[in-house]
mmCIF file of C-alpha atoms in Angstrom:
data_model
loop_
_atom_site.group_PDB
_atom_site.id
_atom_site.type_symbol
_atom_site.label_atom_id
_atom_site.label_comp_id
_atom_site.label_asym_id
_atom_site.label_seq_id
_atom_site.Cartn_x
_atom_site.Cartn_y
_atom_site.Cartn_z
ATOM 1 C CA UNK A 326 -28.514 -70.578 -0.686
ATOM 2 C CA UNK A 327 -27.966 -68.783 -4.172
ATOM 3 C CA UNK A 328 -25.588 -65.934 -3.919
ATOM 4 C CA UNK A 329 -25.849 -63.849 -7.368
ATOM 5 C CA UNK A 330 -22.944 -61.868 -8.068
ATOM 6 C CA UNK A 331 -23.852 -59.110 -11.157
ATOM 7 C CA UNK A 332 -20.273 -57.419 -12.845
ATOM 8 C CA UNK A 333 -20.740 -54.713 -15.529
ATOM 9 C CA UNK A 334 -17.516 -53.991 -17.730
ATOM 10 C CA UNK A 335 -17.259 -50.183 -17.237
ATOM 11 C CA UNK A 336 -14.532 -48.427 -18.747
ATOM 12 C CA UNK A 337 -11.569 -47.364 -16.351
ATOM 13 C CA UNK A 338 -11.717 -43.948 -16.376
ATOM 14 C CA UNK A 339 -15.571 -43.885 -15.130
ATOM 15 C CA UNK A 340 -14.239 -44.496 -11.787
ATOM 16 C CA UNK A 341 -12.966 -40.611 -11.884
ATOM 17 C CA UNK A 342 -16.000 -39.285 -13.099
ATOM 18 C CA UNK A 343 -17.858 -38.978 -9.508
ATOM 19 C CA UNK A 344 -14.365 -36.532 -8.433
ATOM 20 C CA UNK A 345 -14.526 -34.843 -11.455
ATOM 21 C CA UNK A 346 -18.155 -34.113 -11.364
ATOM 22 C CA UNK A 347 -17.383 -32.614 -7.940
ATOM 23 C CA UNK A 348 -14.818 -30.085 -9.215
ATOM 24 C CA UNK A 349 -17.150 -29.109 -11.975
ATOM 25 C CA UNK A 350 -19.473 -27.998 -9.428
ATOM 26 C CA UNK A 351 -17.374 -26.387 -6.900
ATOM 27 C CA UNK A 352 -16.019 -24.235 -9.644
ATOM 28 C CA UNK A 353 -19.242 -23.097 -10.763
ATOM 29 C CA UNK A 354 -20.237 -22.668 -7.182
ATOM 30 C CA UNK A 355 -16.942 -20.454 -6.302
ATOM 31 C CA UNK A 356 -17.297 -18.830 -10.013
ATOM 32 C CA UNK A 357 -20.867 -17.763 -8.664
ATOM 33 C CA UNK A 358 -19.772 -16.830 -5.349
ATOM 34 C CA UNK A 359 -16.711 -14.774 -6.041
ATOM 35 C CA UNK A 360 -19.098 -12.795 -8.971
ATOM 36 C CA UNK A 361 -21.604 -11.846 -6.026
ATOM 37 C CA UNK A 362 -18.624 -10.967 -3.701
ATOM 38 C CA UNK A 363 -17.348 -8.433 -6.573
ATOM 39 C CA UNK A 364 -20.812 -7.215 -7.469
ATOM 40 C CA UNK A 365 -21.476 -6.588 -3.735
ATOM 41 C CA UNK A 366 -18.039 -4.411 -3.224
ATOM 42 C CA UNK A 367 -18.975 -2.866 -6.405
ATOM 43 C CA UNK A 368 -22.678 -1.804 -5.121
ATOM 44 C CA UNK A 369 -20.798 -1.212 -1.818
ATOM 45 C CA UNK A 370 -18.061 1.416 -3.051
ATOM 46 C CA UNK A 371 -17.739 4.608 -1.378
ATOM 47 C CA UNK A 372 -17.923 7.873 -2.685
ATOM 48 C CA UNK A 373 -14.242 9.162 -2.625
ATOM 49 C CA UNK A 374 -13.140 11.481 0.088
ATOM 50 C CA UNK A 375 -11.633 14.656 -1.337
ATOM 51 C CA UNK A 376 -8.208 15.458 0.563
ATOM 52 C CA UNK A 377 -5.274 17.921 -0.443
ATOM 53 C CA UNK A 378 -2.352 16.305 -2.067
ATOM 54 C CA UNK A 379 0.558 15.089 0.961
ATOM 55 C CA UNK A 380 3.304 16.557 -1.341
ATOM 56 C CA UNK A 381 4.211 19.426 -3.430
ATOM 57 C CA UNK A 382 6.170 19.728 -6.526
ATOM 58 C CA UNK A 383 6.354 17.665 -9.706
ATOM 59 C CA UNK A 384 5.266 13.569 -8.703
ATOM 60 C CA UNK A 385 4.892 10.083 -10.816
ATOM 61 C CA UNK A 386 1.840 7.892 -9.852
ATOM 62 C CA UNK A 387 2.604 4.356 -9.599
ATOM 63 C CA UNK A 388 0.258 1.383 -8.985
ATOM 64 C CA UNK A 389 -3.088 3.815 -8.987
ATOM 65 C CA UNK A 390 -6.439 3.056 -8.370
ATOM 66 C CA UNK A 391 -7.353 4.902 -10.984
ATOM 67 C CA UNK A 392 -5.852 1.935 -12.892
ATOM 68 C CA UNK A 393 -7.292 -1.064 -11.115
ATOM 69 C CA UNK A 394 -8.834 -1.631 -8.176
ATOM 70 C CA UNK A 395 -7.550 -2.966 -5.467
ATOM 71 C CA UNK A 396 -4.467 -1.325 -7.197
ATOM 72 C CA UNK A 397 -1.732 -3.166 -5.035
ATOM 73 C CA UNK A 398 -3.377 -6.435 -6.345
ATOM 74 C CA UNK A 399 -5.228 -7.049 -2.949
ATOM 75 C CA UNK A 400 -7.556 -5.369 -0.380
ATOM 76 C CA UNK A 401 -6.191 -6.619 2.532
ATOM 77 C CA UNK A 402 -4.520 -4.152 4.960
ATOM 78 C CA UNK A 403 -7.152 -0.953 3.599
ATOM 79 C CA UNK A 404 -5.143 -0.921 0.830
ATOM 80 C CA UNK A 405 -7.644 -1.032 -2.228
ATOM 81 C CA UNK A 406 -7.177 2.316 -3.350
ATOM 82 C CA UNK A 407 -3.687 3.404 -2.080
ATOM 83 C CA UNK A 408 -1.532 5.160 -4.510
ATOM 84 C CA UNK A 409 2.258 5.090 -4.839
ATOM 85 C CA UNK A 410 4.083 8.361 -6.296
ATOM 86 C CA UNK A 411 7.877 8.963 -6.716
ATOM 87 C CA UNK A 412 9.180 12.599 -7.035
ATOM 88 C CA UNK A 413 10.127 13.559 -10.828
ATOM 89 C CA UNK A 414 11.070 17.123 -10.661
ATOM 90 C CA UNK A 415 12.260 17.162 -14.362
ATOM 91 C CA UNK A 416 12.534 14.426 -16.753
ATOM 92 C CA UNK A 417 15.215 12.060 -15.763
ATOM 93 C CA UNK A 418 15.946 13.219 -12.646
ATOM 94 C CA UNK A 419 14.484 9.958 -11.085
ATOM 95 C CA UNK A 420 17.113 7.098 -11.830
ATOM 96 C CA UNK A 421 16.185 4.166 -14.287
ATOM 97 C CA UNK A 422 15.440 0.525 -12.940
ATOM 98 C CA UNK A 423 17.982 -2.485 -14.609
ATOM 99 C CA UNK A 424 20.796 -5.097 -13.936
ATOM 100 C CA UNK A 425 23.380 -2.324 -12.879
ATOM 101 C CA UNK A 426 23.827 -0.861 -10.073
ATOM 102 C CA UNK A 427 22.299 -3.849 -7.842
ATOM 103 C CA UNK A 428 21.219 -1.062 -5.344
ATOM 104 C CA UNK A 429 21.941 2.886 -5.106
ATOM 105 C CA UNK A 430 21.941 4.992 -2.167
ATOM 106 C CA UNK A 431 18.310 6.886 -1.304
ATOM 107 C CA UNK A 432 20.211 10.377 -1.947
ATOM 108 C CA UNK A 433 20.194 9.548 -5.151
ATOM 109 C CA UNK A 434 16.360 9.964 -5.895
ATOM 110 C CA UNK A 435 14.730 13.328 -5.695
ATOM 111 C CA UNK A 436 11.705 11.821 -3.445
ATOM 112 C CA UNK A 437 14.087 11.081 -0.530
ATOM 113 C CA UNK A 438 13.457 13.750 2.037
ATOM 114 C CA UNK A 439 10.834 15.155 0.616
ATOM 115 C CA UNK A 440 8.133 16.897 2.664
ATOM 116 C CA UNK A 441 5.163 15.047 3.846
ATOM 117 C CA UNK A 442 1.773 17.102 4.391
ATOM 118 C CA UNK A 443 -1.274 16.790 6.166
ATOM 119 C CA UNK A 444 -4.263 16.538 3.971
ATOM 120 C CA UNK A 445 -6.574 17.544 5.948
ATOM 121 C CA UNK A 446 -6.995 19.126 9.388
ATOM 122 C CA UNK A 447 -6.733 15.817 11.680
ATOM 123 C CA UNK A 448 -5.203 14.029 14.414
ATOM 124 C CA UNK A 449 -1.937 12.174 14.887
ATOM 125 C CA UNK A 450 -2.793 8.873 16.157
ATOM 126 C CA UNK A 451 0.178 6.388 15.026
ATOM 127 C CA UNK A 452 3.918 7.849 14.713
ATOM 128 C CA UNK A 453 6.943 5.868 13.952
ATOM 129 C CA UNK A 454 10.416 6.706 12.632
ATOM 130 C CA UNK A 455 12.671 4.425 14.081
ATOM 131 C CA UNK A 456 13.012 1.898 11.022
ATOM 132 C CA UNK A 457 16.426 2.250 8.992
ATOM 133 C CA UNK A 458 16.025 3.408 5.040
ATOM 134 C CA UNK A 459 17.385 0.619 3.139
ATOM 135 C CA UNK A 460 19.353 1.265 -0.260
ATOM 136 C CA UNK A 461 17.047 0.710 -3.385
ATOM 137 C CA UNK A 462 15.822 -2.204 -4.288
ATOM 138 C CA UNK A 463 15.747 -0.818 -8.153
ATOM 139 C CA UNK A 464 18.008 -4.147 -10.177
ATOM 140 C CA UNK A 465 15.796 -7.168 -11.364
ATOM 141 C CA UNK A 466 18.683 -8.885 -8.798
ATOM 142 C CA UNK A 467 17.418 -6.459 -6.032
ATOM 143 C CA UNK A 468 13.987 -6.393 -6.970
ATOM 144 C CA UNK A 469 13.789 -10.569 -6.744
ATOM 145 C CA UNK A 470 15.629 -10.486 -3.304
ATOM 146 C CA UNK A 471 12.723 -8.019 -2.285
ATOM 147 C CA UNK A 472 10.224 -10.536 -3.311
ATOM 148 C CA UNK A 473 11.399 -13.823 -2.359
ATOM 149 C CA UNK A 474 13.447 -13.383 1.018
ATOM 150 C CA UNK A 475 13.015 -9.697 2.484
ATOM 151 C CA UNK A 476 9.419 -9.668 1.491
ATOM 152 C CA UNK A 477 8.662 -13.229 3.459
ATOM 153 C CA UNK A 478 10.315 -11.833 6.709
ATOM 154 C CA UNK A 479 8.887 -8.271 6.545
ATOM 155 C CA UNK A 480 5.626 -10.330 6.592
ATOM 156 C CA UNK A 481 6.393 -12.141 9.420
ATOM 157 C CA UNK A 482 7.343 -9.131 11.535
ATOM 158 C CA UNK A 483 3.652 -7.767 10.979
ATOM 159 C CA UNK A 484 2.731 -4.901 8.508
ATOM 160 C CA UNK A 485 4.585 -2.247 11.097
ATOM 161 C CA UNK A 486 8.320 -4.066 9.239
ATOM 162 C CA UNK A 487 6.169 -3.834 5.666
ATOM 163 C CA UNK A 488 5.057 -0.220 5.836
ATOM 164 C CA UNK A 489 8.097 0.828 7.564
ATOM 165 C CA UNK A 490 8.231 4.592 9.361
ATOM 166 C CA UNK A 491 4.756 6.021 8.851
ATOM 167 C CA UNK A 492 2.018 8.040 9.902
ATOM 168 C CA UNK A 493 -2.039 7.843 10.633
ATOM 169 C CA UNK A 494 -4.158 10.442 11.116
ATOM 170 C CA UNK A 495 -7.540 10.915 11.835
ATOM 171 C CA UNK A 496 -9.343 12.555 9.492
ATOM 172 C CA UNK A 497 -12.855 12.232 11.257
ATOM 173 C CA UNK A 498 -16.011 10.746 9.823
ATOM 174 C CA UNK A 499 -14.799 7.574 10.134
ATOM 175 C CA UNK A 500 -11.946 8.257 7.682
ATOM 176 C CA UNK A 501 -7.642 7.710 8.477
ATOM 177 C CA UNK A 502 -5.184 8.381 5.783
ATOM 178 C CA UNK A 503 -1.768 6.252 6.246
ATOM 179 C CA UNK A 504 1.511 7.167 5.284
ATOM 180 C CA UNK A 505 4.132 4.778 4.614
ATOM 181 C CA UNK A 506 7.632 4.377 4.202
ATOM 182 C CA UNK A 507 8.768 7.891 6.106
ATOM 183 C CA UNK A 508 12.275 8.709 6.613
ATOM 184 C CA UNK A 509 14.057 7.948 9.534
ATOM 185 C CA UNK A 510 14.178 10.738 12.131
ATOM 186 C CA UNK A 511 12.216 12.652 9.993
ATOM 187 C CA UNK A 512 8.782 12.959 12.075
ATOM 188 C CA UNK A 513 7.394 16.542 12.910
ATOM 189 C CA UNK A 514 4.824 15.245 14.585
ATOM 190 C CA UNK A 515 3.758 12.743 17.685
ATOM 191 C CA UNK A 516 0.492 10.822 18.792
ATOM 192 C CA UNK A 517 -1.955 12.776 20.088
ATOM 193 C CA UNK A 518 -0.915 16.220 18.054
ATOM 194 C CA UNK A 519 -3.974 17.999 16.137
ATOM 195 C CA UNK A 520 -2.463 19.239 12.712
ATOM 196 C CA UNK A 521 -3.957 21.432 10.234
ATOM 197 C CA UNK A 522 -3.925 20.586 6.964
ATOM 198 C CA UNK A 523 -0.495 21.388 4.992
ATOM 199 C CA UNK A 524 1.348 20.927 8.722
ATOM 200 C CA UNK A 525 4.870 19.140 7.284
ATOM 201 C CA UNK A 526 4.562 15.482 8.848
ATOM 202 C CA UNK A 527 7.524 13.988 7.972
ATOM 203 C CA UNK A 528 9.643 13.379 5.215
ATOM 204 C CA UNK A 529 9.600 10.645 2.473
ATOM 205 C CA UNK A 530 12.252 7.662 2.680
ATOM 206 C CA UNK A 531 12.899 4.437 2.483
ATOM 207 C CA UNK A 532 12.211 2.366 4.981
ATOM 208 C CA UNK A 533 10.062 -0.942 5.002
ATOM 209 C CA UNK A 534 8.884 -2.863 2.021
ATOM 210 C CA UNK A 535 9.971 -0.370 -0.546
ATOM 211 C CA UNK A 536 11.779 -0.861 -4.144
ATOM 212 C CA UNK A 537 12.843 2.932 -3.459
ATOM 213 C CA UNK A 538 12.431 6.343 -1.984
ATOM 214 C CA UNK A 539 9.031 6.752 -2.682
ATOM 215 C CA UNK A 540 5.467 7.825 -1.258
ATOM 216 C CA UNK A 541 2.369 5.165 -0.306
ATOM 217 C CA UNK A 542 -0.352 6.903 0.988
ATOM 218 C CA UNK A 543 -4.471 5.035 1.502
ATOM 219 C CA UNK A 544 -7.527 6.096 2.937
ATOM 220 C CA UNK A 545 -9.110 3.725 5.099
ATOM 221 C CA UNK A 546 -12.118 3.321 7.190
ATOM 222 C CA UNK A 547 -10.473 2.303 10.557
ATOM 223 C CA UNK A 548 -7.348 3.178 12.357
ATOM 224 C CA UNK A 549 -5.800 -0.529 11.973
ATOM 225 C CA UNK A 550 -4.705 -1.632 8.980
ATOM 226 C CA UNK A 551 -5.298 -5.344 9.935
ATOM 227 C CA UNK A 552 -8.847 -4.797 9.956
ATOM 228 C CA UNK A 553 -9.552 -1.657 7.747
ATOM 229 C CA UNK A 554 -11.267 -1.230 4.469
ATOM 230 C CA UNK A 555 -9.850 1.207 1.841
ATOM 231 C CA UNK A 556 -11.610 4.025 1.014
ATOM 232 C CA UNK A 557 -11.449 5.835 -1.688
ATOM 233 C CA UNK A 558 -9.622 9.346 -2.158
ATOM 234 C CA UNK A 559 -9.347 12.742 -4.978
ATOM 235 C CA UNK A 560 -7.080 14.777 -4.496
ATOM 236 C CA UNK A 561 -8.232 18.315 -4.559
ATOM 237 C CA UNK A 562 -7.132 19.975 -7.752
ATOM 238 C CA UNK A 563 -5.498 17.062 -9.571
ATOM 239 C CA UNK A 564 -7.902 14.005 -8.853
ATOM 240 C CA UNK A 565 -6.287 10.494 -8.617
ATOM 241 C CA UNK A 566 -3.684 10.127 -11.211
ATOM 242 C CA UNK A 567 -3.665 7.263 -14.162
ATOM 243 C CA UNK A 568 0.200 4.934 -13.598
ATOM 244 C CA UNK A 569 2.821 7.141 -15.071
ATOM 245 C CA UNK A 570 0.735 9.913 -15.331
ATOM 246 C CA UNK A 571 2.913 13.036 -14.348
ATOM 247 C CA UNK A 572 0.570 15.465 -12.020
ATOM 248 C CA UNK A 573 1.773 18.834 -10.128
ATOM 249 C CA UNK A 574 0.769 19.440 -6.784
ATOM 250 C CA UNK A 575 0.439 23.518 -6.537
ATOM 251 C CA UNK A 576 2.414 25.264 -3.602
ATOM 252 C CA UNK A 577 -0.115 28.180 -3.698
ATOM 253 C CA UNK A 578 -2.822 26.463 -2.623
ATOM 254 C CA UNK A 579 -0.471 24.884 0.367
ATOM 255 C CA UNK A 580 0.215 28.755 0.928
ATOM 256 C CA UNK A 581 -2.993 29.702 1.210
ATOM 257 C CA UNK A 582 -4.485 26.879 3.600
ATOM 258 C CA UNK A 583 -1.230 27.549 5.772
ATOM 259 C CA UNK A 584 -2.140 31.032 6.263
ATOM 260 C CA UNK A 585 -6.076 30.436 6.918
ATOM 261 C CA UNK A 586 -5.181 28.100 9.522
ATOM 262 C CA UNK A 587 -1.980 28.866 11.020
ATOM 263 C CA UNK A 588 0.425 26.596 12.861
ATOM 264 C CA UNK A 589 -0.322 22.792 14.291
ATOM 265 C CA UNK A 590 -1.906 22.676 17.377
ATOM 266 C CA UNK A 591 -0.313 19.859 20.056
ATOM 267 C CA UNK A 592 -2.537 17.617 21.962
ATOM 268 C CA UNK A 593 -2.414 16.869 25.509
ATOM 269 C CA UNK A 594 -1.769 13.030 24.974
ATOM 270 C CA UNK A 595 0.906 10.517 25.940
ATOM 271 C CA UNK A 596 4.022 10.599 24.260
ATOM 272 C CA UNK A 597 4.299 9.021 20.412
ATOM 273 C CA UNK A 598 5.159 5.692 19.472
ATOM 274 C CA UNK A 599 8.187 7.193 18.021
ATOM 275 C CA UNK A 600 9.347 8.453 20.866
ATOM 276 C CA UNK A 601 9.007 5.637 22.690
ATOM 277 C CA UNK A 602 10.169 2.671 19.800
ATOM 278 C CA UNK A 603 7.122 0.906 20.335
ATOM 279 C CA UNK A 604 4.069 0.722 17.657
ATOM 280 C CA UNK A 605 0.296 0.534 17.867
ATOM 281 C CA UNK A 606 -0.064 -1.488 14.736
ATOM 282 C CA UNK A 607 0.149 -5.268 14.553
ATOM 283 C CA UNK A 608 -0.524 -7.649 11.202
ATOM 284 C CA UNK A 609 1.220 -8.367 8.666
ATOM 285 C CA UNK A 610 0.874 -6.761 4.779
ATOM 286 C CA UNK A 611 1.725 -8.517 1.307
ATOM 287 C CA UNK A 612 4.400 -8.122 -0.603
ATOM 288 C CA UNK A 613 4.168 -5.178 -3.228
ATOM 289 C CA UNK A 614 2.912 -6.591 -6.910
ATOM 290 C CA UNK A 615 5.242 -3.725 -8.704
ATOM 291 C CA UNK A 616 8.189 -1.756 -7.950
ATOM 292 C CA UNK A 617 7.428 1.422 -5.718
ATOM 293 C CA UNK A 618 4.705 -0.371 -3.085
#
């Protein structure tokens, strides 16, 4: 019996070229596959929902989707075209972000206790306000405790510990609007309450996964954030401000919707999450990508 044995001197490195073969084509194939996924929620974008403004007064936009989109670096959570704003009533009034102090008390911005409004006539249908307002989170020394250890655990507790106290309403159509980060004890309203739009919700604070007294407010297309999709919003009269764009939401028109459409009117349903300390919403929500989230 003849046994032939046939060796070929190949260099040492060919022995690598099958793996990296392989991740040349799985990045082509992902490259192809996440450009279809963005062309499809491109082709698939909503038209924008035109609401009122939820505040009044002289506002900051922060992390806009007029700037990018998903502007809070993900769409997870209906969050692709939420909008952050912090109260500047006149130039300075809002303090600065830096090493010192490590953390300031929420009376010291002008956003904390701010009126929330109703943007549209709608119903209440999540309502929490038990969540503590924590002291800013506005020193780099702050701002990297936020991200690497309060952050993690706010995660963990499900996106009711990351959006703190808030608000959902109804807006019908298929359309919610979510308020974040309320004050606590500050809710005017419970579940089940029909409000008209300019009704006072609640007030802005600081509670949740928040840098600072501040507002985050989304449209969405379903009442759970877990499984909702942003949708887009305008708000009537001023559009969706550009990141430190400086916009002034008008009391007269707030005037003139209160007195077309008078006072909230209460639903007959079960008493609020708020009143009870429990919440409807489960999940969990990532960490913000800039200060204000």
């Amino acid at each position: 019996m003849v046994v032939t044995s046939i060796f070929v001197d190949f260099p040492y490195w060919w022995g690598w070229a099958p793996l990296g073969l392989w991740v040349v084509l799985a990045f082509g194939v992902n490259q192809r596959a996440a450009r279809a996924r963005a062309n499809a929620a491109k082709t698939a974008t909503p038209e924008p929902v035109e609401v009122a403004a939820p505040v009044t007064g002289r506002w900051n936009a922060l992390n806009s989707p007029a700037d990018k989109v998903p502007s809070h670096g993900t769409r997870s959570y209906g969050q692709a075209y939420a909008i952050d704003i912090v109260a500047e009533p006149e130039p300075g009034a809002r303090p600065g972000f830096g090493w010192w102090p490590l953390a300031r008390r929420n009376d010291a911005f002008p956003a904390f206790g701010a009126p929330l409004l109703a943007v549209a006539d709608a119903t209440v249908i999540r309502a929490e306000d038990r969540q503590r307002d924590h002291l800013s989170r506005t020193s780099w020394l702050a701002l990297g405790y936020l991200f690497i250890v309060e952050g993690l655990f706010r995660s963990m507790g499900g996106v009711r510990r990351v959006v703190g106290n808030h608000v959902i309403l109804d807006l019908g159509d298929g359309t919610y609007a979510l308020y974040a980060h309320l004050r606590r004890g500050s809710l005017a309203v419970r579940t089940g309450d029909r409000v008209r739009a300019g009704r006072q919700l609640g007030q802005c604070g600081n509670s949740g996964n928040s840098t600072e007294p501040h507002v985050h407010f989304q449209l969405m297309d379903d009442a759970d954030p877990d499984t909702a999709a942003g949708t887009p919003f305008t708000w009537r009269g001023i559009g969706v401000p550009h990141n430190g764009e400086i916009f002034e939401a008008s009391t007269g028109d707030l005037a003139a919707t209160e007195a077309a459409t008078g006072d909230a009117v209460t639903g007959d349903a079960e008493t609020s999450d708020a009143a009870t300390g429990g919440s409807a919403t489960g999940g969990a929500e990532p960490s913000a990508a800039r200060p204000a989230s």
